[in-house]
Short mmCIF file of C-alpha atoms in Angstrom, two decimals:
data_model
loop_
_atom_site.label_atom_id
_atom_site.label_comp_id
_atom_site.label_asym_id
_atom_site.label_seq_id
_atom_site.Cartn_x
_atom_site.Cartn_y
_atom_site.Cartn_z
CA GLY A 179 107.80 128.51 77.65
CA PHE A 180 106.80 129.14 81.60
CA GLU A 181 108.64 131.60 82.50
CA MET A 182 107.82 133.63 78.87
CA TYR A 183 103.88 132.66 80.34
CA ALA A 184 105.10 133.89 84.00
CA GLU A 185 106.22 137.19 82.58
CA LEU A 186 103.32 137.49 80.86
CA LEU A 187 101.13 137.18 84.19
CA SER A 188 103.76 139.31 85.66
CA GLU A 189 102.91 141.93 83.21
CA ALA A 190 99.42 141.57 83.29
CA VAL A 191 99.28 141.70 87.02
CA ALA A 192 101.57 145.26 86.85
CA LYS A 193 99.37 146.09 84.31
CA LEU A 194 96.49 145.89 87.30
CA LYS A 195 98.20 147.99 89.63
CA ASN A 196 99.07 150.72 87.86
CA VAL A 197 102.29 149.86 87.62
CA HIS A 198 104.91 150.39 84.94
CA THR A 199 107.47 146.89 83.68
CA VAL A 200 109.71 146.47 81.21
CA ARG A 201 109.89 143.96 78.92
CA LYS A 202 112.78 141.13 78.78
CA GLN A 203 114.89 141.65 74.89
CA GLU A 204 114.58 138.56 73.82
CA LEU A 205 117.38 137.22 71.38
CA PRO A 206 117.17 136.48 68.08
CA GLU A 207 117.20 133.85 66.44
CA ALA A 208 120.04 132.32 64.56
CA ASP A 209 119.69 129.25 62.75
CA LEU A 210 122.82 128.18 61.62
CA PRO A 211 124.03 124.65 59.82
CA VAL A 212 126.24 124.31 62.69
CA ALA A 213 126.18 120.85 65.63
CA ALA A 214 125.84 123.85 68.27
CA PHE A 215 124.26 122.23 71.89
CA LEU A 216 125.95 121.13 74.87
CA PRO A 217 126.29 117.17 74.30
CA ASP A 218 125.29 114.25 77.25
CA ASP A 219 128.50 113.43 78.08
CA TYR A 220 130.16 116.85 78.12
CA VAL A 221 127.44 118.22 81.05
CA GLU A 222 125.59 114.27 81.95
CA SER A 223 123.01 116.13 83.67
CA GLU A 224 119.56 116.60 82.50
CA ARG A 225 119.03 119.87 85.44
CA ASP A 226 122.19 120.90 85.10
CA ARG A 227 121.86 121.34 80.67
CA LEU A 228 118.20 122.89 81.43
CA GLN A 229 119.88 125.54 83.37
CA LEU A 230 122.42 126.24 81.46
CA TYR A 231 119.56 126.84 78.50
CA ARG A 232 117.86 128.97 80.26
CA LYS A 233 120.87 130.57 81.81
CA MET A 234 121.40 131.31 77.64
CA ALA A 235 118.51 132.04 76.76
CA GLY A 236 118.75 135.34 79.56
CA VAL A 237 121.39 136.68 78.06
CA THR A 238 122.04 140.50 76.02
CA HIS A 239 124.83 141.35 76.60
CA LEU A 240 128.74 139.19 75.53
CA GLU A 241 130.16 139.32 78.79
CA GLU A 242 127.45 137.12 80.19
CA VAL A 243 128.41 134.54 77.71
CA GLU A 244 132.16 134.82 78.66
CA ALA A 245 130.90 134.11 81.47
CA ILE A 246 129.46 131.58 81.00
CA GLN A 247 131.95 129.50 78.75
CA ALA A 248 134.31 129.72 81.76
CA GLU A 249 131.05 128.63 83.91
CA LEU A 250 130.92 125.59 81.18
CA ARG A 251 135.23 125.53 81.41
CA ASP A 252 135.59 125.81 84.85
CA ARG A 253 132.03 122.67 86.17
CA PHE A 254 133.26 121.17 82.98
CA GLY A 255 136.48 120.96 81.65
CA SER A 256 137.17 121.67 77.98
CA LEU A 257 134.75 122.83 75.98
CA PRO A 258 133.85 119.93 73.12
CA THR A 259 133.02 121.38 69.47
CA PRO A 260 129.13 121.28 69.95
CA ALA A 261 129.79 123.09 72.99
CA PHE A 262 132.17 125.97 71.77
CA ASN A 263 129.95 126.41 68.66
CA LEU A 264 126.55 126.76 70.85
CA LEU A 265 128.61 129.77 73.18
CA ARG A 266 129.41 131.36 69.09
CA VAL A 267 126.36 130.79 68.17
CA LEU A 268 124.74 132.97 71.20
CA ARG A 269 127.22 135.18 70.75
CA ILE A 270 125.82 135.82 67.21
CA ARG A 271 122.62 136.46 68.25
CA VAL A 272 123.83 139.17 70.71
CA HIS A 273 125.58 140.64 68.03
CA LEU A 274 121.81 140.62 66.04
CA LEU A 275 120.52 142.04 69.06
CA HIS A 276 122.26 145.18 69.35
CA ALA A 277 122.18 145.37 65.42
CA HIS A 278 118.75 145.64 66.02
CA LEU A 279 118.62 142.67 63.21
CA ARG A 280 115.49 140.38 62.94
CA GLY A 281 117.36 137.08 63.34
CA ILE A 282 119.15 134.31 60.79
CA THR A 283 117.23 131.96 58.89
CA LYS A 284 119.06 129.09 56.41
CA ALA A 285 117.88 128.03 53.36
CA GLU A 286 119.24 124.67 51.42
CA GLN A 287 122.68 126.28 50.00
CA GLU A 288 122.55 129.74 52.46
CA VAL A 289 121.99 131.65 55.01
CA LEU A 290 120.71 134.90 55.79
CA ILE A 291 121.44 137.96 58.14
CA ARG A 292 117.17 139.38 58.11
CA LEU A 293 116.83 143.03 58.41
CA LYS A 294 113.56 143.68 60.24
CA PRO A 295 110.39 144.37 58.01
CA GLY A 296 110.73 147.86 56.60
CA ASP A 297 114.62 147.89 57.29
CA ARG A 298 117.60 149.03 55.75
CA PHE A 299 121.28 149.60 55.94
CA ALA A 300 122.88 151.95 55.88
CA ASP A 301 125.91 152.76 52.99
CA GLU A 302 128.04 152.24 56.66
CA ASP A 303 127.42 149.85 58.11
CA ILE A 304 127.71 147.72 54.64
CA ALA A 305 131.03 149.60 53.91
CA ASN A 306 131.33 147.99 57.92
CA VAL A 307 130.81 144.77 57.14
CA TYR A 308 132.77 144.55 54.04
CA ALA A 309 136.11 146.42 55.58
CA LYS A 310 135.69 143.82 58.58
CA LEU A 311 135.47 140.72 56.18
CA ARG A 312 138.89 141.43 53.93
CA GLU A 313 140.69 142.37 56.84
CA GLU A 314 140.29 138.52 58.73
CA ASN A 315 139.77 137.01 56.08
CA ASP A 316 140.74 135.44 51.92
CA ALA A 317 139.39 137.51 49.00
CA ARG A 318 137.75 134.02 47.84
CA THR A 319 135.83 134.90 50.69
CA LEU A 320 133.93 138.00 50.30
CA GLN A 321 133.00 136.43 47.25
CA ASN A 322 129.62 134.47 49.06
CA LEU A 323 128.28 137.26 50.69
CA SER A 324 125.46 139.00 48.93
CA LEU A 325 123.44 142.13 49.77
CA ARG A 326 119.38 141.19 49.53
CA PRO A 327 118.80 145.36 50.35
CA MET A 328 115.01 144.58 50.92
CA GLU A 329 116.06 141.41 53.38
CA GLY A 330 119.71 141.04 54.28
CA LEU A 331 122.80 139.52 53.67
CA ALA A 332 123.54 136.09 52.45
CA LEU A 333 125.77 133.55 52.67
CA ASP A 334 125.86 131.37 50.59
CA THR A 335 127.01 127.74 52.00
CA ARG A 336 126.99 125.75 49.43
CA VAL A 337 131.21 126.80 49.64
CA LEU A 338 131.97 127.94 53.25
CA THR A 339 132.76 125.36 55.97
CA PRO A 340 130.78 125.28 58.98
CA VAL A 341 134.28 126.88 60.45
CA GLN A 342 134.20 129.80 58.26
CA LEU A 343 130.41 130.69 58.85
CA LEU A 344 130.12 131.13 62.08
CA ARG A 345 133.58 133.17 61.65
CA MET A 346 131.71 135.56 59.27
CA ALA A 347 128.81 135.91 60.33
CA GLU A 348 130.23 136.01 63.63
CA GLN A 349 132.54 138.90 62.06
CA ILE A 350 129.09 140.23 60.02
CA CYS A 351 126.87 140.45 63.01
CA GLU A 352 129.22 142.15 65.14
CA SER A 353 130.67 144.77 62.39
CA LEU A 354 126.72 146.21 62.42
CA ALA A 355 126.10 145.25 66.75
CA THR A 356 128.93 147.89 66.37
CA THR A 357 128.01 150.69 63.53
CA ARG A 358 124.14 150.02 63.48
CA GLY A 359 123.45 149.82 67.93
CA ALA A 360 125.24 153.04 67.74
CA ARG A 361 123.64 155.09 65.27
CA LEU A 362 120.20 153.68 65.83
CA VAL A 363 120.04 154.18 70.16
CA LYS A 364 120.49 157.28 69.14
#
């Protein structure tokens, strides 16, 4: 809302003054069917919650997520499940950014890790994703992942628990950030 307006206004003024500005990258959305928020009884002050959400919205690197997690633990104690999930989703969004992916959307029976229009995965991207998943999950879990060459990777949510879904989404996005990120930056 206001922050975006202020940023656009600043860019317009800089353009009039013929000064080059760099727009801050926004994190891709990750719509996952899990409870991911700061509970009122964990961060009681609405002002503190809003400041923390603003801080999270400005994150672009994993070190910043870790710093927010440390701040939450220092100020408010152990993280309840929804706050822990929120940080996992934030990590996933950072990985999506570095993997140059559009985001994650959910449907009734799946979530889709989406490619940008006109993009596709390289063979090494998919090979690395499956290798990472095989290393850290049982073989049955891998059956819930399918490649859609023009759209992205789909995870079947009918069988996966929210914990499994978050773990797999994080593993997939981390793997893609490593392989795609390195290749696409060149």
